[in-house]
């Protein structure tokens, strides 16, 4: 059984309105299902506002799902509350996007790590200190820096500390929510390489969230492409980047800078991303899609397997089989 199994997940946010009006909701995540195996890296990619971070927050229960199940190592954490949820948090941790805002400026690095170890382990004070030194070494930092405070570190160093904090409880699942987007390009590669090295050592499952398909392709075994709250394509990373089976995936891929000459035409998108407050009928992507038909305007395609381990929510791909959206 998969380490993480998400089924029909929905995340809604209530909208403020007049007190006499009916409560309305923004559907940030709409009926999303996927899995992450032990030791596997799954990339989740999409434009800003598509619901990626909402999924991440729901997985660690920073947001309560409106519907669906989130099963981590045979435990449905969507149903947990109070002490049971706090106990389960040992198995899943998160690395946040902002390395400047995710660390408490009033706590030293030693206090930050000790807080996690005291909560999730049975180590005594001396053993916790030794574990903190090991964690600092694991992420490439000198253990003598433990007494320092977050403001005394660079952005890349803070993100390494955030990774050390997330790994302190030895989680089975790590969710990295755009962990390199706030960092310089020169630092991004070192953080990605660090995550890969740590995963080889600990064999935790990794959900890596980003909007940069080039970064996701480099680190991921499998990629999920998300658009307006739904997953529109799922495939092994190398296969998706070689042969995208959804026009949105093809557009994302064609926008990635490369030194090599591209085969086929570049697929440009027209118009803006629809608002989740008033999503279009039928396929949410049809207003920007060069392959859209009348059926796309009426019906919403389900995510279906059209080749081994290749899933696409596109009528064109489902009806014509394997095709390259950017080469037609």
XYZ file of C-alpha atoms in Angstrom:
328
model
C 0.000 0.000 0.000
C 1.159 3.559 -0.775
C 2.700 5.659 1.993
C 0.336 8.550 1.186
C -3.043 8.022 -0.419
C -5.238 11.034 -1.092
C -8.800 10.364 -2.260
C -11.332 12.932 -3.495
C -9.757 15.751 -1.478
C -11.591 19.060 -1.365
C -10.443 22.253 0.349
C -12.847 25.196 0.584
C -12.400 28.701 1.940
C -15.451 30.631 3.193
C -16.066 33.988 1.547
C -17.127 37.037 3.497
C -20.478 38.463 2.488
C -23.526 40.207 3.880
C -24.776 38.551 7.083
C -28.185 37.828 5.537
C -26.784 36.174 2.406
C -26.070 32.467 1.993
C -22.535 31.412 2.881
C -20.368 31.003 -0.240
C -17.082 29.137 -0.622
C -14.024 29.309 -2.820
C -13.213 25.773 -3.979
C -9.391 25.824 -3.883
C -8.987 22.053 -4.263
C -11.698 20.116 -6.072
C -11.805 16.301 -5.960
C -8.056 15.557 -6.063
C -6.689 12.000 -5.730
C -3.076 10.787 -5.871
C -0.513 8.613 -4.074
C 3.107 8.858 -2.918
C 5.121 5.689 -2.384
C 7.868 5.189 0.202
C 11.127 6.650 -1.082
C 9.366 8.257 -4.067
C 9.479 11.917 -5.061
C 6.258 13.232 -6.580
C 6.320 16.709 -8.079
C 3.217 18.903 -8.008
C 3.357 21.740 -10.516
C 1.005 24.490 -11.653
C 0.504 28.241 -11.851
C 0.131 30.405 -8.763
C -3.350 30.122 -7.292
C -4.103 26.654 -8.684
C -4.369 25.076 -5.211
C -0.913 23.527 -4.689
C -0.278 25.109 -1.292
C -3.832 24.356 -0.191
C -3.123 20.666 -0.798
C 0.100 20.920 1.203
C -1.627 22.598 4.140
C -4.422 20.025 4.090
C -1.917 17.160 4.120
C -0.349 18.449 7.350
C -3.735 19.562 8.711
C -2.970 23.275 8.728
C -6.213 23.427 6.752
C -9.148 21.122 7.406
C -10.355 19.281 4.295
C -13.958 19.902 3.299
C -14.202 16.335 1.987
C -12.079 13.338 1.101
C -9.507 11.215 2.909
C -5.768 11.611 3.554
C -4.206 8.280 4.515
C -0.589 8.249 5.696
C 0.790 4.808 6.521
C -2.747 3.360 6.881
C -3.946 6.188 9.160
C -6.602 8.602 7.883
C -5.331 11.865 9.354
C -8.346 13.749 8.013
C -10.348 12.218 10.879
C -7.798 12.907 13.637
C -8.075 15.656 16.225
C -6.378 16.764 19.446
C -3.830 14.394 20.977
C -4.258 11.803 18.235
C -3.368 14.374 15.567
C -0.374 15.691 17.544
C 0.933 12.144 17.922
C 0.495 11.446 14.193
C 2.377 14.609 13.184
C 5.630 12.784 13.914
C 5.160 10.895 10.636
C 4.567 13.884 8.350
C 6.372 17.217 8.287
C 6.541 20.252 6.027
C 9.241 22.539 4.647
C 7.713 25.957 4.034
C 8.221 28.329 1.122
C 9.458 31.347 3.064
C 12.715 30.662 4.946
C 12.458 34.093 6.553
C 8.973 33.736 7.980
C 8.905 30.036 8.864
C 11.382 30.277 11.771
C 10.525 31.968 15.065
C 12.885 34.982 15.326
C 12.735 34.833 19.139
C 14.066 31.281 19.336
C 17.642 30.186 18.750
C 18.213 27.341 16.324
C 18.928 25.072 19.278
C 15.591 25.957 20.901
C 13.787 25.514 17.569
C 15.127 21.981 17.069
C 14.839 21.063 20.748
C 11.145 21.956 20.680
C 10.506 19.295 18.025
C 12.703 16.649 19.655
C 11.149 17.165 23.086
C 7.656 16.776 21.608
C 8.190 13.810 19.274
C 10.997 11.756 20.858
C 11.867 10.194 24.210
C 15.453 11.501 24.189
C 16.865 13.145 27.295
C 18.497 16.585 27.216
C 21.984 15.280 26.433
C 20.704 12.953 23.715
C 18.637 15.744 22.183
C 21.695 17.995 21.963
C 23.638 15.229 20.225
C 20.743 14.700 17.817
C 20.662 18.448 17.057
C 24.346 18.389 16.162
C 23.707 15.437 13.847
C 20.829 17.263 12.165
C 22.976 20.343 11.561
C 25.658 18.195 9.982
C 23.066 16.408 7.857
C 21.987 19.701 6.271
C 25.539 20.968 5.819
C 25.771 23.440 8.723
C 28.262 23.669 11.564
C 26.812 22.472 14.877
C 28.552 25.395 16.590
C 25.891 27.647 15.008
C 23.128 26.162 17.184
C 23.070 29.084 19.695
C 22.513 31.629 16.907
C 19.171 33.171 15.883
C 17.485 33.104 12.459
C 18.437 36.687 11.572
C 22.106 35.658 11.683
C 21.691 33.268 8.740
C 21.238 33.699 4.998
C 18.105 32.559 3.179
C 19.697 29.324 2.009
C 20.981 28.561 5.515
C 17.538 29.226 6.987
C 15.978 26.822 4.540
C 18.531 24.190 5.558
C 17.509 24.777 9.175
C 13.863 24.406 8.143
C 14.729 21.064 6.549
C 16.601 19.994 9.713
C 13.553 20.894 11.815
C 11.270 18.913 9.499
C 13.533 15.844 9.670
C 14.042 15.995 13.450
C 11.109 13.655 14.107
C 12.258 11.240 11.362
C 9.052 11.583 9.321
C 7.871 9.050 6.780
C 6.488 11.811 4.531
C 7.985 15.235 3.793
C 5.982 17.948 2.027
C 8.147 20.671 0.489
C 6.001 23.656 -0.502
C 8.039 25.616 -3.069
C 11.162 25.361 -0.878
C 13.475 27.092 -3.368
C 11.251 29.767 -4.944
C 12.394 32.473 -2.483
C 16.088 31.661 -2.923
C 18.743 32.765 -5.393
C 19.260 30.480 -8.378
C 22.762 29.630 -7.169
C 21.320 28.396 -3.855
C 18.355 26.509 -5.322
C 20.472 23.688 -6.746
C 22.213 23.062 -3.414
C 18.875 22.778 -1.572
C 17.447 20.404 -4.186
C 20.588 18.249 -4.085
C 20.390 18.235 -0.285
C 16.790 16.964 -0.357
C 17.763 14.212 -2.780
C 20.707 13.107 -0.620
C 18.621 13.098 2.554
C 15.874 11.100 0.877
C 18.365 8.430 -0.214
C 19.535 8.157 3.399
C 16.122 8.134 5.106
C 13.828 6.815 2.333
C 10.995 9.200 3.216
C 8.307 9.957 0.659
C 8.606 13.483 -0.776
C 5.880 15.666 -2.249
C 7.776 18.495 -3.950
C 5.600 21.475 -4.878
C 6.748 24.146 -7.326
C 5.608 26.256 -10.260
C 8.871 25.730 -12.183
C 8.581 22.587 -14.301
C 12.348 22.481 -14.907
C 13.013 22.187 -11.174
C 10.270 19.600 -10.715
C 11.552 17.521 -13.640
C 15.034 17.385 -12.103
C 13.985 16.079 -8.693
C 10.807 14.070 -9.336
C 10.095 10.444 -10.166
C 6.513 11.324 -11.089
C 4.807 14.638 -11.857
C 1.262 15.835 -11.187
C 0.108 18.860 -13.168
C -2.575 20.960 -11.508
C -4.915 23.552 -13.002
C -7.640 25.481 -11.195
C -7.950 23.099 -8.255
C -7.793 19.813 -10.180
C -5.060 17.472 -11.425
C -5.099 17.451 -15.229
C -2.144 15.139 -15.897
C -0.086 12.536 -14.029
C 2.901 10.679 -15.460
C 6.501 9.609 -14.817
C 8.673 12.734 -14.955
C 10.759 11.763 -17.983
C 7.726 10.618 -19.983
C 5.660 13.718 -19.226
C 8.476 16.071 -20.194
C 9.151 14.102 -23.394
C 5.498 13.684 -24.366
C 2.921 15.846 -22.531
C -0.641 14.548 -22.840
C -2.489 17.694 -21.816
C -2.292 21.083 -23.592
C -1.628 22.848 -20.279
C 1.333 20.561 -19.528
C 2.655 21.194 -23.030
C 2.369 24.961 -22.525
C 4.254 24.777 -19.228
C 6.948 22.649 -20.814
C 7.362 24.885 -23.853
C 7.902 27.880 -21.549
C 10.925 26.258 -19.857
C 14.157 27.902 -21.112
C 16.566 25.471 -22.799
C 19.804 25.613 -24.779
C 18.576 22.860 -27.058
C 16.416 23.544 -30.097
C 12.836 22.505 -29.414
C 11.045 20.020 -31.610
C 7.709 21.339 -32.825
C 6.044 24.650 -32.238
C 5.885 26.509 -28.980
C 2.429 26.343 -27.426
C 1.348 29.752 -26.181
C -1.657 30.266 -23.933
C -4.218 32.981 -24.576
C -6.258 34.731 -21.935
C -5.940 34.613 -18.170
C -6.477 31.869 -15.625
C -10.209 31.757 -14.768
C -11.148 32.734 -11.237
C -12.058 29.840 -8.922
C -14.929 32.048 -7.709
C -16.632 31.507 -11.071
C -14.975 28.596 -12.914
C -16.067 27.993 -16.518
C -18.432 25.189 -17.399
C -16.999 22.013 -18.842
C -13.218 21.729 -18.964
C -11.719 24.554 -16.905
C -8.954 24.946 -19.505
C -11.116 25.154 -22.634
C -11.040 28.961 -22.877
C -7.246 28.899 -23.296
C -6.896 25.632 -25.226
C -6.081 25.394 -28.943
C -7.633 21.899 -29.108
C -10.965 22.745 -27.413
C -14.196 21.516 -29.001
C -17.860 22.066 -28.210
C -17.755 19.002 -25.977
C -15.017 20.620 -23.876
C -17.315 23.577 -23.234
C -20.128 21.306 -21.984
C -18.410 18.412 -20.171
C -15.594 18.246 -17.656
C -13.116 15.463 -18.546
C -12.173 13.038 -15.785
C -8.564 12.067 -15.130
C -8.202 8.761 -16.976
C -5.364 6.360 -17.738
C -4.729 6.410 -21.499
C -1.389 4.585 -21.441
C 0.517 2.666 -18.741
C 1.016 5.096 -15.789
C -0.119 7.997 -18.018
C -3.239 9.864 -16.885
C -4.796 12.872 -18.595
C -7.969 14.912 -18.106
C -8.276 15.827 -21.785
C -10.852 14.571 -24.273
C -8.418 15.072 -27.164
C -5.802 12.824 -25.548
C -8.368 10.239 -24.457
C -9.900 9.995 -27.928
C -6.678 10.049 -29.966
C -4.378 8.124 -27.662
C -0.773 9.197 -27.208
C -0.001 12.495 -28.889
C 2.261 15.438 -28.253
C 0.212 18.563 -27.690
C 3.009 20.887 -28.767
C 3.832 19.025 -31.999
C 0.467 18.846 -33.705
